[in-house]
mmCIF file of C-alpha atoms in Angstrom:
data_model
loop_
_atom_site.group_PDB
_atom_site.id
_atom_site.type_symbol
_atom_site.label_atom_id
_atom_site.label_comp_id
_atom_site.label_asym_id
_atom_site.label_seq_id
_atom_site.Cartn_x
_atom_site.Cartn_y
_atom_site.Cartn_z
ATOM 1 C CA UNK A 1 -19.190 -7.292 5.685
ATOM 2 C CA UNK A 2 -16.968 -7.701 2.624
ATOM 3 C CA UNK A 3 -16.234 -4.289 1.143
ATOM 4 C CA UNK A 4 -13.961 -5.240 -1.707
ATOM 5 C CA UNK A 5 -13.953 -3.085 -4.844
ATOM 6 C CA UNK A 6 -16.096 -4.218 -7.814
ATOM 7 C CA UNK A 7 -13.060 -5.387 -9.768
ATOM 8 C CA UNK A 8 -12.179 -7.812 -6.969
ATOM 9 C CA UNK A 9 -15.759 -9.061 -6.905
ATOM 10 C CA UNK A 10 -15.543 -9.695 -10.649
ATOM 11 C CA UNK A 11 -12.307 -11.652 -10.158
ATOM 12 C CA UNK A 12 -13.925 -13.727 -7.402
ATOM 13 C CA UNK A 13 -17.018 -14.431 -9.521
ATOM 14 C CA UNK A 14 -14.881 -15.395 -12.544
ATOM 15 C CA UNK A 15 -12.875 -17.663 -10.301
ATOM 16 C CA UNK A 16 -15.958 -19.367 -8.798
ATOM 17 C CA UNK A 17 -17.344 -19.891 -12.320
ATOM 18 C CA UNK A 18 -14.034 -21.351 -13.583
ATOM 19 C CA UNK A 19 -14.084 -23.818 -10.686
ATOM 20 C CA UNK A 20 -17.751 -24.718 -11.239
ATOM 21 C CA UNK A 21 -17.177 -25.325 -14.980
ATOM 22 C CA UNK A 22 -13.803 -27.086 -14.770
ATOM 23 C CA UNK A 23 -14.773 -29.395 -11.886
ATOM 24 C CA UNK A 24 -17.074 -31.684 -13.959
ATOM 25 C CA UNK A 25 -14.478 -31.899 -16.757
ATOM 26 C CA UNK A 26 -11.634 -32.754 -14.351
ATOM 27 C CA UNK A 27 -13.905 -35.132 -12.447
ATOM 28 C CA UNK A 28 -14.678 -36.947 -15.719
ATOM 29 C CA UNK A 29 -11.003 -37.185 -16.722
ATOM 30 C CA UNK A 30 -9.752 -38.159 -13.237
ATOM 31 C CA UNK A 31 -12.808 -40.117 -12.087
ATOM 32 C CA UNK A 32 -11.295 -43.516 -12.902
ATOM 33 C CA UNK A 33 -13.322 -44.314 -16.044
ATOM 34 C CA UNK A 34 -12.393 -41.299 -18.141
ATOM 35 C CA UNK A 35 -11.022 -40.998 -21.681
ATOM 36 C CA UNK A 36 -7.282 -41.487 -20.900
ATOM 37 C CA UNK A 37 -6.390 -45.155 -20.209
ATOM 38 C CA UNK A 38 -3.146 -44.524 -18.295
ATOM 39 C CA UNK A 39 -4.915 -42.040 -16.020
ATOM 40 C CA UNK A 40 -7.594 -44.653 -15.333
ATOM 41 C CA UNK A 41 -4.832 -47.150 -14.510
ATOM 42 C CA UNK A 42 -3.166 -44.704 -12.132
ATOM 43 C CA UNK A 43 -6.479 -43.952 -10.399
ATOM 44 C CA UNK A 44 -7.132 -47.684 -10.031
ATOM 45 C CA UNK A 45 -3.673 -48.144 -8.472
ATOM 46 C CA UNK A 46 -4.342 -45.201 -6.149
ATOM 47 C CA UNK A 47 -7.666 -46.724 -5.071
ATOM 48 C CA UNK A 48 -6.020 -50.085 -4.347
ATOM 49 C CA UNK A 49 -3.222 -48.472 -2.380
ATOM 50 C CA UNK A 50 -5.773 -46.505 -0.340
ATOM 51 C CA UNK A 51 -7.582 -49.754 0.474
ATOM 52 C CA UNK A 52 -4.221 -51.249 1.601
ATOM 53 C CA UNK A 53 -3.271 -48.283 3.797
ATOM 54 C CA UNK A 54 -6.763 -48.059 5.311
ATOM 55 C CA UNK A 55 -6.563 -51.770 6.148
ATOM 56 C CA UNK A 56 -3.167 -51.114 7.748
ATOM 57 C CA UNK A 57 -4.709 -48.371 9.915
ATOM 58 C CA UNK A 58 -7.490 -50.738 10.976
ATOM 59 C CA UNK A 59 -5.008 -53.500 11.876
ATOM 60 C CA UNK A 60 -3.013 -51.044 14.009
ATOM 61 C CA UNK A 61 -6.261 -50.357 15.894
ATOM 62 C CA UNK A 62 -6.760 -54.111 16.385
ATOM 63 C CA UNK A 63 -9.452 -54.624 13.727
ATOM 64 C CA UNK A 64 -8.861 -57.854 11.751
ATOM 65 C CA UNK A 65 -9.264 -57.095 8.027
ATOM 66 C CA UNK A 66 -8.222 -58.679 4.714
ATOM 67 C CA UNK A 67 -7.646 -56.806 1.456
ATOM 68 C CA UNK A 68 -8.275 -58.090 -2.049
ATOM 69 C CA UNK A 69 -7.878 -55.372 -4.663
ATOM 70 C CA UNK A 70 -10.259 -52.647 -3.558
ATOM 71 C CA UNK A 71 -12.236 -54.928 -1.212
ATOM 72 C CA UNK A 72 -11.889 -54.779 2.556
ATOM 73 C CA UNK A 73 -13.272 -57.885 4.280
ATOM 74 C CA UNK A 74 -13.464 -59.451 7.713
ATOM 75 C CA UNK A 75 -15.737 -59.934 10.745
ATOM 76 C CA UNK A 76 -18.644 -60.832 8.437
ATOM 77 C CA UNK A 77 -18.508 -57.526 6.584
ATOM 78 C CA UNK A 78 -17.191 -56.611 3.129
ATOM 79 C CA UNK A 79 -16.881 -53.143 1.654
ATOM 80 C CA UNK A 80 -15.603 -52.013 -1.714
ATOM 81 C CA UNK A 81 -13.566 -48.831 -2.086
ATOM 82 C CA UNK A 82 -15.329 -47.757 -5.286
ATOM 83 C CA UNK A 83 -14.150 -45.125 -7.747
ATOM 84 C CA UNK A 84 -16.258 -42.436 -6.084
ATOM 85 C CA UNK A 85 -14.765 -43.300 -2.680
ATOM 86 C CA UNK A 86 -11.065 -42.766 -3.402
ATOM 87 C CA UNK A 87 -10.999 -39.057 -2.587
ATOM 88 C CA UNK A 88 -10.500 -38.057 -6.227
ATOM 89 C CA UNK A 89 -13.678 -35.989 -6.164
ATOM 90 C CA UNK A 90 -12.140 -33.834 -3.402
ATOM 91 C CA UNK A 91 -8.732 -33.770 -5.122
ATOM 92 C CA UNK A 92 -10.436 -32.725 -8.374
ATOM 93 C CA UNK A 93 -12.231 -29.896 -6.586
ATOM 94 C CA UNK A 94 -8.930 -28.731 -5.138
ATOM 95 C CA UNK A 95 -7.227 -29.018 -8.540
ATOM 96 C CA UNK A 96 -9.936 -26.905 -10.187
ATOM 97 C CA UNK A 97 -9.490 -24.351 -7.409
ATOM 98 C CA UNK A 98 -5.707 -24.244 -7.745
ATOM 99 C CA UNK A 99 -5.692 -24.098 -11.550
ATOM 100 C CA UNK A 100 -8.385 -21.467 -11.901
ATOM 101 C CA UNK A 101 -6.842 -18.824 -9.657
ATOM 102 C CA UNK A 102 -4.486 -16.358 -11.385
ATOM 103 C CA UNK A 103 -1.170 -16.787 -9.570
ATOM 104 C CA UNK A 104 2.352 -18.107 -10.155
ATOM 105 C CA UNK A 105 2.703 -21.811 -11.065
ATOM 106 C CA UNK A 106 5.153 -22.237 -8.176
ATOM 107 C CA UNK A 107 2.385 -21.334 -5.710
ATOM 108 C CA UNK A 108 -0.071 -23.684 -7.370
ATOM 109 C CA UNK A 109 2.449 -26.525 -7.232
ATOM 110 C CA UNK A 110 3.151 -25.778 -3.573
ATOM 111 C CA UNK A 111 -0.573 -25.959 -2.869
ATOM 112 C CA UNK A 112 -0.827 -29.208 -4.792
ATOM 113 C CA UNK A 113 2.147 -30.774 -3.002
ATOM 114 C CA UNK A 114 0.902 -29.784 0.445
ATOM 115 C CA UNK A 115 -2.846 -30.311 0.142
ATOM 116 C CA UNK A 116 -3.345 -33.415 -2.046
ATOM 117 C CA UNK A 117 -1.524 -35.742 0.398
ATOM 118 C CA UNK A 118 -3.489 -34.182 3.271
ATOM 119 C CA UNK A 119 -6.799 -34.862 1.506
ATOM 120 C CA UNK A 120 -5.802 -38.435 0.654
ATOM 121 C CA UNK A 121 -4.787 -39.133 4.270
ATOM 122 C CA UNK A 122 -8.121 -37.765 5.522
ATOM 123 C CA UNK A 123 -9.899 -39.936 2.939
ATOM 124 C CA UNK A 124 -8.062 -43.063 4.094
ATOM 125 C CA UNK A 125 -9.077 -42.285 7.687
ATOM 126 C CA UNK A 126 -12.637 -41.939 6.361
ATOM 127 C CA UNK A 127 -12.436 -45.365 4.628
ATOM 128 C CA UNK A 128 -11.078 -46.991 7.796
ATOM 129 C CA UNK A 129 -13.816 -45.318 9.851
ATOM 130 C CA UNK A 130 -16.510 -46.454 7.430
ATOM 131 C CA UNK A 131 -15.270 -50.037 7.518
ATOM 132 C CA UNK A 132 -15.228 -49.896 11.321
ATOM 133 C CA UNK A 133 -18.783 -48.559 11.408
ATOM 134 C CA UNK A 134 -19.830 -51.279 8.943
ATOM 135 C CA UNK A 135 -18.442 -53.986 11.257
ATOM 136 C CA UNK A 136 -19.694 -52.560 14.552
ATOM 137 C CA UNK A 137 -22.780 -50.482 13.607
ATOM 138 C CA UNK A 138 -23.925 -51.913 10.301
ATOM 139 C CA UNK A 139 -27.336 -50.248 10.450
ATOM 140 C CA UNK A 140 -25.553 -46.879 10.410
ATOM 141 C CA UNK A 141 -23.122 -47.666 7.547
ATOM 142 C CA UNK A 142 -25.094 -45.961 4.737
ATOM 143 C CA UNK A 143 -25.699 -42.858 6.854
ATOM 144 C CA UNK A 144 -22.044 -42.681 7.871
ATOM 145 C CA UNK A 145 -21.050 -43.006 4.213
ATOM 146 C CA UNK A 146 -23.486 -40.492 2.731
ATOM 147 C CA UNK A 147 -24.067 -38.000 5.520
ATOM 148 C CA UNK A 148 -20.839 -37.956 7.519
ATOM 149 C CA UNK A 149 -17.692 -39.106 5.701
ATOM 150 C CA UNK A 150 -18.349 -37.550 2.296
ATOM 151 C CA UNK A 151 -19.416 -34.164 3.704
ATOM 152 C CA UNK A 152 -16.498 -34.045 6.142
ATOM 153 C CA UNK A 153 -13.925 -34.614 3.362
ATOM 154 C CA UNK A 154 -15.482 -32.057 0.987
ATOM 155 C CA UNK A 155 -15.923 -29.323 3.648
ATOM 156 C CA UNK A 156 -12.350 -29.904 4.811
ATOM 157 C CA UNK A 157 -11.129 -29.689 1.201
ATOM 158 C CA UNK A 158 -12.950 -26.392 0.709
ATOM 159 C CA UNK A 159 -11.382 -25.119 3.950
ATOM 160 C CA UNK A 160 -7.862 -26.114 2.839
ATOM 161 C CA UNK A 161 -8.414 -24.542 -0.549
ATOM 162 C CA UNK A 162 -9.672 -21.275 1.021
ATOM 163 C CA UNK A 163 -6.623 -21.265 3.296
ATOM 164 C CA UNK A 164 -4.397 -21.589 0.203
ATOM 165 C CA UNK A 165 -6.330 -18.716 -1.440
ATOM 166 C CA UNK A 166 -5.829 -16.549 1.616
ATOM 167 C CA UNK A 167 -2.088 -17.371 1.631
ATOM 168 C CA UNK A 168 -1.690 -16.728 -2.103
ATOM 169 C CA UNK A 169 -3.754 -13.521 -2.158
ATOM 170 C CA UNK A 170 -1.590 -12.015 0.622
ATOM 171 C CA UNK A 171 1.611 -12.845 -1.293
ATOM 172 C CA UNK A 172 0.217 -11.546 -4.581
ATOM 173 C CA UNK A 173 -0.671 -8.162 -3.094
ATOM 174 C CA UNK A 174 1.487 -5.366 -4.558
ATOM 175 C CA UNK B 1 -8.292 -9.543 -3.447
ATOM 176 C CA UNK B 2 -10.998 -9.484 -0.793
ATOM 177 C CA UNK B 3 -10.605 -13.111 0.315
ATOM 178 C CA UNK B 4 -11.273 -13.750 4.005
ATOM 179 C CA UNK B 5 -8.342 -14.014 6.391
ATOM 180 C CA UNK B 6 -7.112 -17.382 7.632
ATOM 181 C CA UNK B 7 -8.789 -17.023 11.050
ATOM 182 C CA UNK B 8 -12.129 -16.301 9.332
ATOM 183 C CA UNK B 9 -11.664 -19.347 7.089
ATOM 184 C CA UNK B 10 -10.959 -21.666 10.034
ATOM 185 C CA UNK B 11 -13.991 -20.214 11.827
ATOM 186 C CA UNK B 12 -16.185 -20.672 8.711
ATOM 187 C CA UNK B 13 -15.155 -24.339 8.299
ATOM 188 C CA UNK B 14 -15.608 -25.109 12.007
ATOM 189 C CA UNK B 15 -18.985 -23.342 12.216
ATOM 190 C CA UNK B 16 -20.150 -25.136 9.041
ATOM 191 C CA UNK B 17 -19.102 -28.563 10.352
ATOM 192 C CA UNK B 18 -20.520 -27.920 13.832
ATOM 193 C CA UNK B 19 -23.845 -26.656 12.457
ATOM 194 C CA UNK B 20 -24.019 -29.611 10.090
ATOM 195 C CA UNK B 21 -23.380 -32.006 12.990
ATOM 196 C CA UNK B 22 -26.149 -30.298 14.993
ATOM 197 C CA UNK B 23 -28.615 -30.391 12.085
ATOM 198 C CA UNK B 24 -27.919 -33.994 11.086
ATOM 199 C CA UNK B 25 -30.007 -35.767 13.766
ATOM 200 C CA UNK B 26 -32.992 -33.526 12.933
ATOM 201 C CA UNK B 27 -32.435 -34.158 9.220
ATOM 202 C CA UNK B 28 -32.484 -37.935 9.768
ATOM 203 C CA UNK B 29 -35.953 -37.471 11.312
ATOM 204 C CA UNK B 30 -37.244 -35.105 8.631
ATOM 205 C CA UNK B 31 -35.591 -36.327 5.440
ATOM 206 C CA UNK B 32 -38.580 -38.562 4.682
ATOM 207 C CA UNK B 33 -40.920 -35.564 4.839
ATOM 208 C CA UNK B 34 -38.615 -33.555 2.567
ATOM 209 C CA UNK B 35 -38.446 -36.463 0.100
ATOM 210 C CA UNK B 36 -42.233 -36.722 0.072
ATOM 211 C CA UNK B 37 -42.478 -32.956 -0.515
ATOM 212 C CA UNK B 38 -40.129 -33.063 -3.494
ATOM 213 C CA UNK B 39 -41.923 -36.127 -4.885
ATOM 214 C CA UNK B 40 -45.323 -34.442 -4.514
ATOM 215 C CA UNK B 41 -44.086 -31.291 -6.265
ATOM 216 C CA UNK B 42 -42.573 -33.394 -9.053
ATOM 217 C CA UNK B 43 -45.850 -35.294 -9.530
ATOM 218 C CA UNK B 44 -48.006 -32.151 -9.423
ATOM 219 C CA UNK B 45 -45.841 -29.800 -11.500
ATOM 220 C CA UNK B 46 -42.784 -31.303 -13.198
ATOM 221 C CA UNK B 47 -44.201 -34.495 -14.727
ATOM 222 C CA UNK B 48 -47.248 -32.764 -16.306
ATOM 223 C CA UNK B 49 -44.920 -30.061 -17.669
ATOM 224 C CA UNK B 50 -42.729 -32.732 -19.253
ATOM 225 C CA UNK B 51 -45.803 -34.603 -20.491
ATOM 226 C CA UNK B 52 -44.821 -37.734 -18.557
ATOM 227 C CA UNK B 53 -47.730 -39.909 -17.443
ATOM 228 C CA UNK B 54 -47.334 -41.197 -13.881
ATOM 229 C CA UNK B 55 -46.110 -40.096 -10.501
ATOM 230 C CA UNK B 56 -43.226 -40.004 -8.067
ATOM 231 C CA UNK B 57 -43.269 -41.004 -4.406
ATOM 232 C CA UNK B 58 -40.679 -41.208 -1.685
ATOM 233 C CA UNK B 59 -40.089 -43.888 0.928
ATOM 234 C CA UNK B 60 -37.720 -43.438 3.851
ATOM 235 C CA UNK B 61 -36.413 -46.354 5.877
ATOM 236 C CA UNK B 62 -32.680 -47.098 6.034
ATOM 237 C CA UNK B 63 -32.277 -44.578 3.193
ATOM 238 C CA UNK B 64 -34.517 -42.296 1.143
ATOM 239 C CA UNK B 65 -35.838 -44.094 -1.938
ATOM 240 C CA UNK B 66 -37.497 -42.240 -4.808
ATOM 241 C CA UNK B 67 -40.076 -44.418 -6.544
ATOM 242 C CA UNK B 68 -41.196 -43.632 -10.107
ATOM 243 C CA UNK B 69 -44.515 -45.067 -11.251
ATOM 244 C CA UNK B 70 -44.735 -44.617 -14.999
ATOM 245 C CA UNK B 71 -46.929 -45.885 -17.816
ATOM 246 C CA UNK B 72 -45.748 -49.282 -19.185
ATOM 247 C CA UNK B 73 -46.820 -49.608 -22.811
ATOM 248 C CA UNK B 74 -46.286 -53.394 -23.125
ATOM 249 C CA UNK B 75 -48.973 -54.274 -20.533
ATOM 250 C CA UNK B 76 -50.920 -51.032 -20.474
ATOM 251 C CA UNK B 77 -50.301 -50.902 -16.712
ATOM 252 C CA UNK B 78 -47.623 -49.163 -14.659
ATOM 253 C CA UNK B 79 -43.933 -49.760 -14.208
ATOM 254 C CA UNK B 80 -42.184 -49.000 -10.885
ATOM 255 C CA UNK B 81 -38.529 -47.973 -10.690
ATOM 256 C CA UNK B 82 -36.644 -47.294 -7.437
ATOM 257 C CA UNK B 83 -33.798 -44.844 -7.079
ATOM 258 C CA UNK B 84 -31.793 -43.400 -4.159
ATOM 259 C CA UNK B 85 -31.417 -39.945 -5.716
ATOM 260 C CA UNK B 86 -32.632 -38.010 -2.667
ATOM 261 C CA UNK B 87 -30.481 -39.894 -0.176
ATOM 262 C CA UNK B 88 -28.218 -36.856 0.003
ATOM 263 C CA UNK B 89 -27.123 -34.371 2.695
ATOM 264 C CA UNK B 90 -28.017 -31.309 0.595
ATOM 265 C CA UNK B 91 -30.489 -29.510 2.824
ATOM 266 C CA UNK B 92 -28.561 -29.646 6.137
ATOM 267 C CA UNK B 93 -25.385 -28.808 4.215
ATOM 268 C CA UNK B 94 -26.861 -25.729 2.544
ATOM 269 C CA UNK B 95 -28.158 -24.505 5.927
ATOM 270 C CA UNK B 96 -24.822 -25.243 7.617
ATOM 271 C CA UNK B 97 -22.999 -23.479 4.761
ATOM 272 C CA UNK B 98 -25.225 -20.419 5.221
ATOM 273 C CA UNK B 99 -24.607 -20.314 8.987
ATOM 274 C CA UNK B 100 -20.881 -20.885 8.376
ATOM 275 C CA UNK B 101 -20.592 -17.971 5.923
ATOM 276 C CA UNK B 102 -19.222 -15.852 8.768
ATOM 277 C CA UNK B 103 -17.857 -13.199 6.389
ATOM 278 C CA UNK B 104 -21.373 -11.881 5.650
ATOM 279 C CA UNK B 105 -23.839 -10.458 8.202
ATOM 280 C CA UNK B 106 -26.551 -12.552 9.846
ATOM 281 C CA UNK B 107 -29.436 -10.986 7.912
ATOM 282 C CA UNK B 108 -27.797 -11.883 4.588
ATOM 283 C CA UNK B 109 -26.939 -15.329 5.898
ATOM 284 C CA UNK B 110 -30.657 -15.851 6.579
ATOM 285 C CA UNK B 111 -31.400 -14.831 2.983
ATOM 286 C CA UNK B 112 -28.600 -17.188 1.841
ATOM 287 C CA UNK B 113 -30.207 -20.065 3.779
ATOM 288 C CA UNK B 114 -33.633 -19.470 2.217
ATOM 289 C CA UNK B 115 -32.298 -18.909 -1.317
ATOM 290 C CA UNK B 116 -29.969 -21.923 -1.038
ATOM 291 C CA UNK B 117 -32.821 -24.150 0.120
ATOM 292 C CA UNK B 118 -34.959 -23.021 -2.818
ATOM 293 C CA UNK B 119 -32.121 -23.653 -5.320
ATOM 294 C CA UNK B 120 -31.416 -27.113 -3.883
ATOM 295 C CA UNK B 121 -35.144 -27.946 -3.997
ATOM 296 C CA UNK B 122 -35.241 -26.866 -7.669
ATOM 297 C CA UNK B 123 -32.123 -28.952 -8.446
ATOM 298 C CA UNK B 124 -33.820 -31.995 -6.905
ATOM 299 C CA UNK B 125 -36.983 -31.333 -8.895
ATOM 300 C CA UNK B 126 -34.896 -30.998 -12.072
ATOM 301 C CA UNK B 127 -33.076 -34.271 -11.409
ATOM 302 C CA UNK B 128 -36.348 -36.098 -10.719
ATOM 303 C CA UNK B 129 -37.885 -34.638 -13.885
ATOM 304 C CA UNK B 130 -34.847 -35.666 -15.953
ATOM 305 C CA UNK B 131 -34.956 -39.176 -14.475
ATOM 306 C CA UNK B 132 -38.695 -39.518 -15.146
ATOM 307 C CA UNK B 133 -38.205 -38.395 -18.737
ATOM 308 C CA UNK B 134 -35.340 -40.837 -19.297
ATOM 309 C CA UNK B 135 -37.211 -43.733 -17.660
ATOM 310 C CA UNK B 136 -40.476 -43.058 -19.473
ATOM 311 C CA UNK B 137 -38.951 -43.418 -22.964
ATOM 312 C CA UNK B 138 -38.010 -47.151 -22.770
ATOM 313 C CA UNK B 139 -41.192 -47.957 -20.788
ATOM 314 C CA UNK B 140 -43.246 -46.513 -23.631
ATOM 315 C CA UNK B 141 -41.460 -48.635 -26.241
ATOM 316 C CA UNK B 142 -43.598 -51.817 -26.571
ATOM 317 C CA UNK B 143 -41.012 -53.491 -28.810
ATOM 318 C CA UNK B 144 -38.334 -53.484 -26.127
ATOM 319 C CA UNK B 145 -37.373 -56.877 -24.718
ATOM 320 C CA UNK B 146 -38.157 -57.039 -20.906
ATOM 321 C CA UNK B 147 -34.616 -57.986 -19.885
ATOM 322 C CA UNK B 148 -33.182 -55.193 -22.040
ATOM 323 C CA UNK B 149 -35.768 -52.871 -20.494
ATOM 324 C CA UNK B 150 -34.621 -53.858 -16.978
ATOM 325 C CA UNK B 151 -31.000 -53.078 -17.892
ATOM 326 C CA UNK B 152 -31.928 -49.746 -19.445
ATOM 327 C CA UNK B 153 -34.051 -48.660 -16.478
ATOM 328 C CA UNK B 154 -31.316 -49.595 -14.011
ATOM 329 C CA UNK B 155 -28.639 -47.796 -16.044
ATOM 330 C CA UNK B 156 -30.696 -44.645 -16.489
ATOM 331 C CA UNK B 157 -31.728 -44.467 -12.828
ATOM 332 C CA UNK B 158 -28.105 -44.952 -11.749
ATOM 333 C CA UNK B 159 -26.742 -42.373 -14.214
ATOM 334 C CA UNK B 160 -28.789 -39.593 -12.667
ATOM 335 C CA UNK B 161 -28.323 -41.146 -9.217
ATOM 336 C CA UNK B 162 -24.582 -40.473 -9.630
ATOM 337 C CA UNK B 163 -25.510 -36.976 -8.480
ATOM 338 C CA UNK B 164 -25.133 -38.404 -4.953
ATOM 339 C CA UNK B 165 -21.352 -38.611 -5.459
ATOM 340 C CA UNK B 166 -21.018 -34.906 -6.287
ATOM 341 C CA UNK B 167 -23.909 -33.537 -4.216
ATOM 342 C CA UNK B 168 -21.742 -31.831 -1.526
ATOM 343 C CA UNK B 169 -19.684 -30.100 -4.239
ATOM 344 C CA UNK B 170 -22.832 -28.915 -6.037
ATOM 345 C CA UNK B 171 -24.346 -27.625 -2.772
ATOM 346 C CA UNK B 172 -21.172 -25.805 -1.728
ATOM 347 C CA UNK B 173 -20.927 -24.271 -5.238
ATOM 348 C CA UNK B 174 -24.477 -22.979 -4.821
ATOM 349 C CA UNK B 175 -23.573 -21.556 -1.389
ATOM 350 C CA UNK B 176 -20.401 -19.949 -2.837
ATOM 351 C CA UNK B 177 -22.274 -18.286 -5.714
ATOM 352 C CA UNK B 178 -25.069 -17.038 -3.459
ATOM 353 C CA UNK B 179 -22.523 -15.829 -0.865
ATOM 354 C CA UNK B 180 -20.793 -13.908 -3.618
ATOM 355 C CA UNK B 181 -24.091 -12.323 -4.672
ATOM 356 C CA UNK B 182 -24.951 -11.418 -1.081
ATOM 357 C CA UNK B 183 -21.519 -10.066 -0.119
ATOM 358 C CA UNK B 184 -21.842 -6.920 -2.231
ATOM 359 C CA UNK B 185 -20.809 -3.732 -0.411
ATOM 360 C CA UNK B 186 -23.664 -2.222 1.587
ATOM 361 C CA UNK B 187 -25.113 1.077 0.316
ATOM 362 C CA UNK B 188 -26.135 2.121 3.827
ATOM 363 C CA UNK B 189 -24.225 5.008 5.363
ATOM 364 C CA UNK B 190 -22.971 4.075 8.826
#
């Protein structure tokens, strides 16, 4: 049972609310079709590069695949790495979590530097896995996309973010 | 600050993922029934409340489709619009999140599971009601060109259907807020 004092509970609630409110705003700005053109361009480049790296992973595993922009194609199957599939939703959630917590900027930046690449790597593994399932178990592709890959990345992101919180809260203790 | 220790966090994530993996096969069997339940509740309660004439049904095959049957003013008949709004992992995820909340006792986790399920059900009802309202408006406009109507219906169904992309985040936010509410210090004297 958590027996933290009321003030701590208030801090935690404020923090959860900051994350819940800032997530949609960040998701809109960083979603790939937001209000800032250069950000949209960067997100597009990130999506394309993820498609390239995922294709590289698949080739290493012996899966023949071609890449055109954000499209992965081969073996009679084509899949598009769409804006919602580039891991930015998870990165945005992490960003909201890092920004909202009252701690030193150095610790936030450390969290950002360590966790964003980890999330993107996991997402590229997810893309490669989805393509593989599309080629070999096409009837399961939608389920793998909606029920497995997406949930795995988000739960893992929440776990990484909680681990960062635990690390930061221990260092911030007087 | 009262945040769980690293070992507890790892345990929470692993228990959540393992429970989710265990629940998923059952969910694939039952998701059609859940979809039909939400659709029935929307037809019986939400649409009359919003003064929308028509109904909602749910069909499950490769994915869960929500079908809106709404009054079409141009012909005086009914218009049907399909959407994949309920093709989401919300229910197994909320249950897995409740089981994985290892930092609160089992009894409160059971309450978390029930409360989370109710909140998710209400979110789904709200999304279906919003969709029905947004789809009904162009269908009731007899002056609207049919091809423009098709575009509008598709756009509006997809706009709300974008919930699918953020559904896990919404569900985990619900679990986090309810966990916070249920993790208050116990008043019992041990």
